[in-house]
Short mmCIF file of C-alpha atoms in Angstrom, two decimals:
data_model
loop_
_atom_site.label_atom_id
_atom_site.label_comp_id
_atom_site.label_asym_id
_atom_site.label_seq_id
_atom_site.Cartn_x
_atom_site.Cartn_y
_atom_site.Cartn_z
CA MET A 1 12.11 -7.72 66.90
CA SER A 2 12.62 -8.05 63.14
CA ALA A 3 15.76 -8.98 61.26
CA VAL A 4 17.68 -5.95 60.04
CA PRO A 5 18.22 -5.45 56.28
CA THR A 6 21.88 -4.41 56.14
CA ARG A 7 22.25 -4.64 52.34
CA GLY A 8 19.23 -2.70 51.14
CA ALA A 9 19.43 0.52 49.15
CA LEU A 10 18.89 2.72 52.22
CA ALA A 11 21.63 1.01 54.22
CA ARG A 12 24.02 1.13 51.24
CA ALA A 13 23.41 4.84 50.69
CA ALA A 14 23.57 5.86 54.35
CA GLY A 15 26.49 3.65 55.45
CA PRO A 16 29.39 5.88 54.31
CA VAL A 17 27.58 8.99 55.59
CA LEU A 18 27.08 7.45 59.03
CA ASP A 19 30.69 6.23 59.11
CA ARG A 20 31.90 9.81 58.67
CA VAL A 21 29.41 11.19 61.20
CA GLN A 22 30.55 8.71 63.83
CA THR A 23 34.15 9.84 63.38
CA GLU A 24 33.28 13.53 63.48
CA LEU A 25 31.10 13.24 66.62
CA ARG A 26 33.47 11.01 68.58
CA GLY A 27 33.46 11.87 72.30
CA SER A 28 30.08 13.65 72.18
CA PRO A 29 26.89 12.34 73.84
CA VAL A 30 25.07 12.00 70.52
CA ALA A 31 23.18 9.15 68.85
CA VAL A 32 22.27 9.07 65.15
CA LEU A 33 19.57 6.53 64.23
CA LEU A 34 18.65 5.38 60.74
CA ALA A 35 15.19 3.81 60.34
CA ASP A 36 13.49 2.35 57.27
CA HIS A 37 10.04 3.14 55.84
CA ARG A 38 8.38 0.87 58.42
CA ALA A 39 10.03 2.73 61.35
CA ARG A 40 12.39 -0.18 61.96
CA VAL A 41 15.85 0.87 63.18
CA VAL A 42 18.44 -0.16 60.59
CA ASP A 43 21.61 1.40 62.05
CA ILE A 44 22.68 3.37 65.15
CA ARG A 45 25.88 5.35 65.57
CA TYR A 46 27.17 6.87 68.84
CA GLY A 47 29.69 9.59 69.52
CA GLU A 48 30.28 8.26 73.05
CA ARG A 49 30.05 4.63 74.20
CA SER A 50 28.46 5.42 77.56
CA PHE A 51 25.70 7.36 75.82
CA GLY A 52 25.24 4.45 73.44
CA ARG A 53 24.77 2.08 76.39
CA GLU A 54 22.20 4.45 77.87
CA VAL A 55 20.16 4.45 74.66
CA ALA A 56 20.51 0.67 74.25
CA SER A 57 19.27 0.14 77.83
CA LEU A 58 15.91 1.54 76.70
CA GLY A 59 15.60 -1.21 74.10
CA VAL A 60 16.50 1.04 71.17
CA LEU A 61 18.54 -1.42 69.11
CA PRO A 62 18.79 -2.37 65.41
CA GLY A 63 15.62 -4.19 64.44
CA VAL A 64 13.27 -2.49 66.93
CA ARG A 65 10.23 -0.66 65.54
CA LEU A 66 9.59 2.93 66.63
CA GLY A 67 6.40 3.65 64.72
CA GLU A 68 3.62 5.78 66.19
CA ASP A 69 1.57 2.61 66.61
CA ASP A 70 4.41 1.12 68.67
CA VAL A 71 5.60 3.93 70.96
CA GLY A 72 3.40 6.96 70.23
CA VAL A 73 4.76 10.34 69.10
CA ASN A 74 8.52 10.12 68.47
CA ALA A 75 11.13 11.49 66.07
CA ILE A 76 11.04 8.43 63.79
CA GLY A 77 7.44 7.21 63.57
CA THR A 78 5.85 10.66 63.44
CA PRO A 79 8.02 12.03 60.56
CA LEU A 80 7.14 8.86 58.64
CA GLU A 81 3.43 9.55 59.13
CA THR A 82 3.59 13.28 58.34
CA ARG A 83 6.48 13.32 55.82
CA LYS A 84 7.76 16.34 57.78
CA SER A 85 10.74 16.91 60.09
CA LEU A 86 10.07 17.00 63.82
CA LEU A 87 11.92 18.27 66.90
CA LEU A 88 10.86 16.76 70.24
CA ARG A 89 12.21 17.92 73.59
CA GLY A 90 11.94 15.75 76.69
CA ALA A 91 8.34 15.26 77.79
CA GLU A 92 7.07 15.99 74.27
CA HIS A 93 7.86 12.31 73.56
CA ALA A 94 4.89 10.00 74.20
CA MET A 95 7.12 7.42 75.92
CA PRO A 96 8.31 8.46 79.41
CA ALA A 97 11.50 6.47 78.80
CA PHE A 98 12.46 9.03 76.10
CA HIS A 99 11.87 12.12 78.26
CA GLY A 100 15.60 12.45 78.93
CA PHE A 101 16.34 13.14 75.23
CA THR A 102 15.93 15.82 72.62
CA CYS A 103 15.45 14.28 69.16
CA PHE A 104 15.22 15.68 65.64
CA GLY A 105 13.91 13.42 62.89
CA GLN A 106 14.06 14.16 59.16
CA PRO A 107 12.36 11.98 56.49
CA ILE A 108 14.57 10.55 53.74
CA VAL A 109 12.73 10.75 50.42
CA HIS A 110 13.86 8.46 47.60
CA PRO A 111 14.63 10.77 44.62
CA GLY A 112 13.38 8.21 42.10
CA THR A 113 10.08 7.10 43.58
CA ARG A 114 9.38 10.17 45.78
CA ARG A 115 8.38 7.77 48.55
CA VAL A 116 9.70 8.09 52.08
CA ALA A 117 12.53 5.58 52.29
CA GLY A 118 13.23 6.15 55.98
CA VAL A 119 14.11 8.67 58.69
CA LEU A 120 17.36 9.99 60.14
CA ASP A 121 17.05 10.80 63.85
CA PHE A 122 19.57 12.84 65.86
CA ALA A 123 19.31 12.34 69.65
CA VAL A 124 21.12 14.17 72.49
CA PRO A 125 20.51 14.47 76.25
CA VAL A 126 17.73 16.96 77.00
CA SER A 127 20.24 19.21 78.79
CA ARG A 128 22.35 19.70 75.64
CA ASP A 129 22.02 22.53 73.11
CA GLU A 130 20.26 21.09 70.05
CA ARG A 131 20.07 24.23 67.91
CA LEU A 132 22.52 22.91 65.30
CA ALA A 133 20.82 19.50 65.01
CA PRO A 134 18.21 20.42 62.34
CA ALA A 135 20.78 21.95 59.99
CA LEU A 136 23.18 19.03 60.45
CA VAL A 137 20.54 16.35 59.94
CA ARG A 138 19.10 18.05 56.85
CA HIS A 139 22.60 18.18 55.38
CA LEU A 140 23.15 14.47 56.07
CA VAL A 141 19.75 13.55 54.64
CA ALA A 142 20.47 15.51 51.46
CA GLU A 143 23.71 13.52 51.08
CA ILE A 144 21.92 10.21 51.67
CA GLU A 145 19.24 11.12 49.12
CA SER A 146 21.96 12.00 46.59
CA ARG A 147 23.60 8.63 47.18
CA LEU A 148 20.19 6.93 46.81
CA ARG A 149 19.82 8.57 43.41
CA THR A 150 23.25 7.33 42.32
CA ASP A 151 22.64 3.89 43.80
CA ALA A 152 19.25 3.64 42.07
CA ALA A 153 20.77 4.52 38.69
CA GLU A 154 23.55 1.97 39.13
CA ALA A 155 21.12 -0.67 40.41
CA GLN A 156 18.84 -0.15 37.42
CA GLN A 157 21.82 -0.60 35.11
CA ARG A 158 22.69 -3.86 36.88
CA LEU A 159 19.06 -5.01 36.66
CA LEU A 160 18.96 -4.16 32.96
CA ALA A 161 22.22 -6.04 32.35
CA ALA A 162 20.90 -9.08 34.24
CA PHE A 163 17.67 -8.97 32.24
CA GLN A 164 19.46 -8.64 28.89
CA SER A 165 21.65 -11.61 29.75
CA ALA A 166 18.63 -13.71 30.71
CA ALA A 167 16.64 -12.64 27.64
CA ARG A 168 19.24 -13.88 25.17
CA ARG A 169 17.31 -17.13 25.03
CA ARG A 170 14.24 -15.95 23.18
CA ASP A 171 11.86 -18.58 24.51
CA ARG A 172 12.73 -17.89 28.17
CA ARG A 173 9.85 -16.62 30.29
CA VAL A 174 11.60 -14.33 32.75
CA LEU A 175 10.87 -11.23 34.81
CA VAL A 176 13.24 -8.86 36.56
CA VAL A 177 11.45 -7.06 39.38
CA GLY A 178 13.13 -4.10 41.08
CA HIS A 179 12.15 -1.02 43.09
CA GLY A 180 9.66 0.65 40.76
CA LEU A 181 10.87 -1.40 37.78
CA VAL A 182 9.57 -4.54 36.05
CA LEU A 183 11.22 -5.98 32.95
CA ALA A 184 9.72 -8.98 31.14
CA THR A 185 10.51 -11.00 28.05
CA GLN A 186 7.79 -11.25 25.41
CA PRO A 187 6.99 -14.91 26.25
CA ALA A 188 6.47 -13.86 29.89
CA LEU A 189 4.22 -10.94 28.85
CA ASP A 190 2.17 -13.28 26.65
CA LEU A 191 1.66 -15.59 29.62
CA LEU A 192 0.81 -13.14 32.42
CA ALA A 193 -2.38 -11.16 33.01
CA PRO A 194 -2.31 -8.06 35.27
CA ALA A 195 -3.54 -10.11 38.24
CA ASP A 196 -0.69 -12.56 37.69
CA HIS A 197 1.96 -9.84 38.12
CA ALA A 198 0.64 -9.05 41.60
CA ALA A 199 0.52 -12.78 42.45
CA VAL A 200 4.15 -13.20 41.39
CA GLN A 201 5.16 -10.19 43.52
CA ALA A 202 3.35 -11.68 46.53
CA CYS A 203 5.22 -14.97 46.08
CA ILE A 204 8.58 -13.20 45.95
CA GLU A 205 7.86 -11.32 49.18
CA ASP A 206 6.58 -14.42 50.98
CA GLY A 207 8.66 -17.29 49.71
CA SER A 208 12.19 -18.66 49.76
CA GLY A 209 12.93 -19.01 46.06
CA ASN A 210 10.32 -21.40 44.65
CA ALA A 211 6.53 -21.49 44.40
CA ARG A 212 3.71 -22.85 42.30
CA ILE A 213 0.73 -20.76 41.26
CA THR A 214 -2.19 -21.05 38.88
CA LEU A 215 -2.44 -18.09 36.51
CA ALA A 216 -5.64 -16.23 35.72
CA SER A 217 -5.78 -18.25 32.49
CA GLY A 218 -5.84 -21.50 34.48
CA GLU A 219 -2.26 -22.34 33.48
CA PRO A 220 -0.19 -23.92 36.29
CA VAL A 221 3.25 -22.30 36.60
CA ARG A 222 6.31 -22.93 38.74
CA LEU A 223 8.26 -19.83 39.82
CA ALA A 224 11.97 -19.86 40.63
CA TRP A 225 13.67 -16.63 41.65
CA THR A 226 17.06 -15.35 42.77
CA PRO A 227 18.21 -11.90 43.94
CA VAL A 228 20.17 -9.76 41.49
CA ASP A 229 23.53 -8.93 43.06
CA ARG A 230 24.01 -5.42 44.54
CA THR A 231 20.40 -4.43 43.88
CA ASP A 232 17.05 -4.78 45.63
CA GLY A 233 15.78 -6.63 42.57
CA THR A 234 14.87 -10.23 41.81
CA MET A 235 15.02 -12.37 38.67
CA VAL A 236 12.04 -14.70 38.25
CA ASP A 237 11.83 -17.65 35.86
CA LEU A 238 8.35 -18.90 34.94
CA VAL A 239 8.12 -22.57 34.00
CA VAL A 240 4.80 -23.77 32.58
CA GLU A 241 4.03 -27.13 34.12
CA THR A 242 2.67 -29.89 31.93
CA ARG A 243 -0.99 -30.54 32.60
CA PRO A 244 -1.93 -34.12 33.46
CA ARG A 245 -3.87 -35.75 30.62
CA ARG A 246 -6.58 -37.05 32.92
CA PRO A 247 -7.85 -35.02 35.83
CA ARG A 248 -7.55 -36.84 39.11
CA ALA A 249 -10.86 -37.97 40.52
CA ALA A 250 -11.77 -36.34 43.81
CA ALA A 251 -11.11 -38.67 46.73
CA PRO A 252 -14.30 -39.92 48.43
CA VAL A 253 -15.18 -38.21 51.69
CA ARG A 254 -14.58 -40.21 54.85
CA TRP A 255 -17.63 -39.29 56.92
CA PRO A 256 -18.17 -37.51 59.26
CA LEU A 257 -16.18 -34.61 57.78
CA LEU A 258 -14.75 -31.88 60.03
CA VAL A 259 -13.91 -28.51 58.40
CA VAL A 260 -11.80 -26.10 60.50
CA GLY A 261 -10.78 -22.52 59.72
CA GLU A 262 -10.94 -18.88 60.71
CA PRO A 263 -14.17 -16.93 60.12
CA GLY A 264 -14.54 -16.09 56.45
CA THR A 265 -12.21 -18.80 55.07
CA GLY A 266 -15.03 -20.61 53.28
CA LYS A 267 -16.00 -23.33 55.77
CA THR A 268 -19.70 -23.13 54.92
CA THR A 269 -19.02 -23.15 51.18
CA LEU A 270 -16.85 -26.24 51.45
CA ALA A 271 -19.39 -27.93 53.74
CA ARG A 272 -22.22 -27.32 51.27
CA GLU A 273 -20.11 -28.55 48.35
CA ALA A 274 -19.31 -31.75 50.23
CA ALA A 275 -22.90 -32.22 51.43
CA GLY A 276 -24.59 -31.66 48.08
CA GLU A 277 -28.15 -30.49 47.46
CA GLY A 278 -30.83 -30.67 50.09
CA ALA A 279 -28.52 -30.70 53.12
CA ALA A 280 -30.10 -29.98 56.48
CA VAL A 281 -28.36 -27.43 58.71
CA LEU A 282 -27.90 -27.16 62.47
CA ASP A 283 -25.93 -24.26 63.94
CA GLY A 284 -24.18 -24.17 67.31
CA VAL A 285 -25.00 -20.45 67.53
CA GLU A 286 -28.68 -21.38 67.97
CA THR A 287 -28.01 -22.86 71.41
CA VAL A 288 -27.96 -19.31 72.77
CA ARG A 289 -31.35 -18.43 71.28
CA ILE A 290 -33.35 -21.62 71.85
CA GLY A 291 -31.45 -23.20 74.74
CA GLU A 292 -29.48 -26.43 74.98
CA ALA A 293 -32.47 -28.69 75.63
CA GLU A 294 -34.37 -27.58 72.51
CA TRP A 295 -31.19 -27.74 70.40
CA ALA A 296 -30.46 -31.30 71.66
CA GLU A 297 -34.00 -32.39 70.78
CA ARG A 298 -33.75 -30.96 67.24
CA ALA A 299 -30.34 -32.58 66.71
CA SER A 300 -31.52 -35.99 67.95
CA ARG A 301 -34.66 -35.84 65.80
CA LEU A 302 -32.67 -34.91 62.70
CA LEU A 303 -29.81 -37.38 63.16
CA ASP A 304 -32.08 -40.30 64.07
CA SER A 305 -34.00 -40.01 60.78
CA ASP A 306 -33.18 -40.86 57.18
CA GLY A 307 -32.32 -38.12 54.71
CA PRO A 308 -29.56 -36.13 53.03
CA VAL A 309 -26.32 -34.96 54.65
CA VAL A 310 -26.58 -32.87 57.84
CA ILE A 311 -24.31 -29.85 58.30
CA VAL A 312 -23.58 -28.85 61.90
CA GLU A 313 -22.04 -25.38 61.92
CA ASN A 314 -19.89 -23.82 64.69
CA VAL A 315 -19.38 -26.97 66.75
CA GLN A 316 -16.76 -25.08 68.79
CA LEU A 317 -19.68 -23.32 70.51
CA LEU A 318 -21.28 -26.55 71.75
CA SER A 319 -21.03 -27.43 75.42
CA GLY A 320 -19.34 -30.67 76.38
CA ARG A 321 -22.75 -32.34 76.79
CA LEU A 322 -24.01 -31.29 73.34
CA ALA A 323 -20.67 -32.15 71.71
CA ALA A 324 -20.85 -35.63 73.21
CA LEU A 325 -24.44 -35.97 71.95
CA VAL A 326 -23.48 -35.01 68.37
CA ALA A 327 -20.47 -37.36 68.46
CA ALA A 328 -22.59 -40.27 69.70
CA ARG A 329 -25.31 -39.68 67.09
CA ALA A 330 -22.67 -39.31 64.37
CA ARG A 331 -21.51 -42.89 65.02
CA THR A 332 -25.01 -44.37 64.72
CA SER A 333 -26.82 -41.95 62.38
CA ARG A 334 -28.05 -43.15 59.01
CA ARG A 335 -27.09 -39.71 57.65
CA ASN A 336 -23.64 -38.42 56.77
CA LEU A 337 -22.40 -35.35 58.69
CA VAL A 338 -20.27 -32.30 57.94
CA LEU A 339 -19.13 -30.36 61.03
CA THR A 340 -17.58 -26.89 60.86
CA SER A 341 -15.44 -25.26 63.54
CA ALA A 342 -13.73 -21.90 63.87
CA LEU A 343 -10.16 -21.58 65.17
CA GLY A 344 -9.46 -23.42 68.38
CA GLU A 345 -9.96 -27.14 68.79
CA PRO A 346 -13.56 -28.37 69.08
CA HIS A 347 -14.47 -30.69 71.94
CA PRO A 348 -12.31 -33.87 71.87
CA SER A 349 -15.40 -36.03 71.35
CA ILE A 350 -16.11 -34.19 68.08
CA THR A 351 -12.54 -34.58 66.83
CA ALA A 352 -12.52 -38.27 67.76
CA CYS A 353 -15.70 -39.14 65.89
CA CYS A 354 -14.68 -37.63 62.52
CA GLY A 355 -13.32 -39.71 59.69
CA GLU A 356 -11.70 -36.80 57.88
CA ARG A 357 -10.56 -33.28 58.76
CA ARG A 358 -9.87 -30.39 56.38
CA ASP A 359 -8.10 -27.26 57.66
CA LEU A 360 -8.64 -24.10 55.61
CA ALA A 361 -5.65 -21.76 55.45
CA PRO A 362 -6.33 -18.05 56.14
CA LEU A 363 -6.15 -15.72 53.16
CA ARG A 364 -3.06 -13.92 54.48
CA SER A 365 -1.01 -17.14 54.24
CA ARG A 366 -1.84 -17.58 50.54
CA ARG A 367 -1.40 -14.02 49.34
CA HIS A 368 -0.54 -15.09 45.79
CA GLU A 369 -4.17 -16.22 45.42
CA ILE A 370 -5.59 -12.79 46.33
CA PRO A 371 -5.04 -10.96 42.96
CA PRO A 372 -6.83 -13.56 40.78
CA LEU A 373 -9.53 -14.02 43.45
CA ALA A 374 -10.18 -10.28 43.65
CA GLN A 375 -10.22 -9.94 39.87
CA ARG A 376 -12.67 -12.83 39.55
CA MET A 377 -14.96 -11.47 42.30
CA LEU A 378 -14.99 -8.04 40.64
CA ALA A 379 -15.87 -9.58 37.26
CA GLU A 380 -18.92 -11.16 38.94
CA GLU A 381 -20.04 -7.72 40.16
CA CYS A 382 -19.32 -5.36 37.25
CA ALA A 383 -17.20 -4.63 34.17
CA ALA A 384 -14.38 -2.85 36.04
CA ARG A 385 -10.85 -4.23 36.40
CA PHE A 386 -8.21 -3.81 39.13
CA THR A 387 -4.94 -2.20 38.06
CA PRO A 388 -1.72 -4.07 39.01
CA GLU A 389 -0.95 -1.51 41.76
CA SER A 390 -4.42 -1.97 43.27
CA LEU A 391 -3.92 -5.74 43.25
CA ARG A 392 -0.53 -5.33 44.91
CA LEU A 393 -2.12 -3.29 47.70
CA LEU A 394 -4.87 -5.86 48.18
CA ALA A 395 -2.33 -8.68 48.34
CA ALA A 396 -0.44 -6.82 51.10
CA GLN A 397 -3.46 -6.62 53.44
CA PRO A 398 -3.73 -8.89 56.52
CA TRP A 399 -7.37 -9.86 55.75
CA PRO A 400 -8.52 -10.83 59.26
CA GLY A 401 -11.98 -11.43 57.74
CA ASN A 402 -10.53 -13.64 55.00
CA LEU A 403 -12.69 -14.31 51.90
CA ALA A 404 -15.76 -12.67 53.42
CA GLU A 405 -13.81 -9.44 53.98
CA LEU A 406 -12.35 -9.56 50.46
CA ARG A 407 -15.86 -10.00 49.04
CA ARG A 408 -17.10 -6.94 51.01
CA VAL A 409 -14.21 -4.81 49.73
CA VAL A 410 -14.81 -5.91 46.13
CA ARG A 411 -18.51 -5.08 46.39
CA ALA A 412 -17.70 -1.64 47.82
CA VAL A 413 -15.37 -1.02 44.88
CA ALA A 414 -18.03 -2.17 42.40
CA GLU A 415 -20.55 0.28 43.87
CA LEU A 416 -18.05 3.10 43.35
CA ARG A 417 -16.75 2.14 39.91
CA SER A 418 -18.79 -0.13 37.64
CA ALA A 419 -16.43 0.05 34.62
CA GLY A 420 -12.87 0.95 33.71
CA ASP A 421 -9.73 0.63 35.83
CA VAL A 422 -9.91 0.42 39.62
CA VAL A 423 -6.95 2.48 40.87
CA PRO A 424 -5.66 2.57 44.49
CA ALA A 425 -7.73 5.69 45.25
CA ASP A 426 -10.88 3.65 44.49
CA LEU A 427 -10.13 1.17 47.29
CA PRO A 428 -11.68 1.73 50.73
CA PRO A 429 -9.35 3.92 52.86
CA SER A 430 -8.81 0.98 55.22
CA HIS A 431 -7.32 -1.09 52.39
CA ARG A 432 -5.10 1.42 50.57
CA ASP A 433 -2.00 1.02 52.71
CA GLY A 434 0.14 -1.83 51.44
CA SER A 435 3.14 -1.27 53.69
CA ALA A 436 1.78 -2.25 57.09
CA LEU A 437 2.47 -5.94 56.75
CA ALA A 438 4.77 -6.01 53.78
CA SER A 439 7.52 -7.74 55.77
CA PRO A 440 7.46 -11.54 56.13
CA PHE A 441 8.67 -10.98 59.71
CA ASP A 442 5.60 -8.86 60.49
CA ARG A 443 3.32 -11.49 59.01
CA ALA A 444 5.05 -14.25 60.99
CA GLU A 445 4.71 -12.21 64.19
CA ARG A 446 1.03 -11.68 63.44
CA GLU A 447 0.48 -15.42 62.95
CA VAL A 448 2.13 -16.19 66.31
CA ILE A 449 -0.02 -13.65 68.16
CA VAL A 450 -3.25 -14.75 66.46
CA ALA A 451 -2.47 -18.38 67.31
CA ALA A 452 -1.71 -17.50 70.96
CA ILE A 453 -4.99 -15.59 71.32
CA ALA A 454 -6.93 -18.47 69.76
CA GLU A 455 -5.19 -20.97 72.04
CA ALA A 456 -6.14 -18.82 75.04
CA GLY A 457 -9.77 -18.76 73.95
CA GLY A 458 -9.62 -15.02 73.26
CA ASN A 459 -8.21 -14.16 76.69
CA LYS A 460 -5.58 -11.47 75.96
CA LEU A 461 -3.98 -11.68 79.40
CA GLU A 462 -3.41 -15.43 79.07
CA ALA A 463 -2.12 -14.96 75.51
CA ALA A 464 0.35 -12.30 76.71
CA ARG A 465 1.60 -14.63 79.46
CA ALA A 466 2.05 -17.47 76.96
CA LEU A 467 4.04 -15.16 74.69
CA GLY A 468 6.15 -13.86 77.59
CA ILE A 469 5.14 -10.22 77.12
CA SER A 470 3.02 -7.72 79.05
CA ARG A 471 -0.63 -7.16 78.19
CA SER A 472 0.10 -3.57 77.12
CA THR A 473 2.83 -4.78 74.76
CA LEU A 474 0.40 -7.32 73.32
CA TYR A 475 -2.20 -4.62 72.68
CA ASN A 476 0.42 -2.37 71.05
CA ARG A 477 1.53 -5.19 68.75
CA MET A 478 -2.09 -6.08 67.95
CA LYS A 479 -2.73 -2.47 66.93
CA ALA A 480 0.46 -2.27 64.84
CA LEU A 481 -0.27 -5.60 63.12
CA ARG A 482 -3.96 -4.84 62.66
CA ILE A 483 -5.22 -7.74 64.76
CA ARG A 484 -8.87 -7.14 65.65
#
C-alpha cells in the first residue's frame, strides 16, 4: 500500500467538497471515494459508520490501488482507463468482494492540463436506489474541477512569486518546476540542454532533496531542491561543481574480476573494457549445447595456457562442479579472468576466488541518466532529437531490459523518424505511458518484488511466500508494475 498524498492539488480541491458531502449524507449507507490518477484511494467519506466498517473490511482504505490491473473492472480504475463515467451494479464488478455494492465513478479532469486528475466514486449497497447517484456525482466533480482551476491559478501565482524572488540574484541558476509549468533563469537555460531538463525532473521525483548529475555537455552539477509552499511545485538550484585539474587514474583491476548485474545492464561491455583486445570468451550458456564434460575440457585447456584475459560469461548457470573447476583454475591460471553473472549469487566458490566485484545498477534506479543516454544513442543512429516530453516518458519507464531494451527502443524510433523532433507519438506504444511507475513508492515496491523473485531463483510461489502474500496477489502486482 502506498503513502497517501494529502496535500496535493486534488486533495486540496476536493477536501471542502467531501466535508460538505459527509455532513449532508450523515446516517445514510453511502461511501464516497476519491482516487488519484493512478487509481490510488486518496480519501473516503461515509454517511454511516457501520457501512464504512463494511467497506474497510474489504481492504478499501486510503492508499490502496483500485486500478483495472489490480482488481479488474471497477468504478475507479475503469473510468481512469476510458475517461468516461461508469455505473456498475453488483456482479458487474470483476471482484466478487464488490458484488454487494452499486458504484458510480466519474473522472475528474484538470481544467488546466485536460488530463484526468482522478475519479470520484459513489458506492451504496446493491439493494439501494442509485438513480440519483450519477447526477449528484457529476455535480460534485464539476465543483472539484472548478476548485482545481482556482487552485491552479493561485498555485501558479505562488510559483511565479517564488521564482521572481529567487531570480533577483542574476547569476543564480534556478528552476521552478510545477504541474505543466517550468520557469528558469537565463544562467540555468544557458547551462541545460533538453535532455538535462528531463534528467532534473527524474531526480526530483526520485530523490530526497539533493543529487549530482553530469549534463549533456559533460558539466558536473549538484542539484538542491525544496518544495514551494502550498503548490505541487519545486524550486531547484543548480550548482556547477569545480572540475578536478587532473583526472584520477583508474584503479588497477584486482583479478579475477566478477561483474554482476541484471540482463542488459552492460556486463559484457564492462568485461570487454576490462579485458582489453584479444580476450578469449567462454559462456556458461554453452554447457546446455555441448555438455558439461566438453565445456570443462575447453575451460581447462584455455585456462592452463598462456594468453590474453579470459572472459567467462553467465557463471550463474554453471553447476557446482564446473564452478569449482573455474574457481580452482582461476587461482593457478597464468591468465587474468573476468567473470560475469546475472542477478542471484553465483556459486560460493566463484565469489570466493575473485579479487574484485563490480555490481551494475539497473537502469530504473538511475533514471536521471536515461535522457542523456537516449539522446546520445539516437545521435549514433540518425539526425533526429528527442523532445523534452519524450525524454520524460522514457525516464518514467521501468526498463526491465535495461540498456539493451533502451537501445532497441531508440533503434525503433530511428527507423520511424530519421530527422527532426521525436515526439511522444513516435515512441513505441509500449513506451508512451509515463504514469505507470511515476511514484517512488511503486518503484520501491517493484524493486522488492524483483529482488524476492531473484532470491527465489525465479520461483513465483516461493517469492510470494517470502513476501507474505498469495501467488495471485504477486501476479497482480507483477502485472501492475510491469514485471516480466
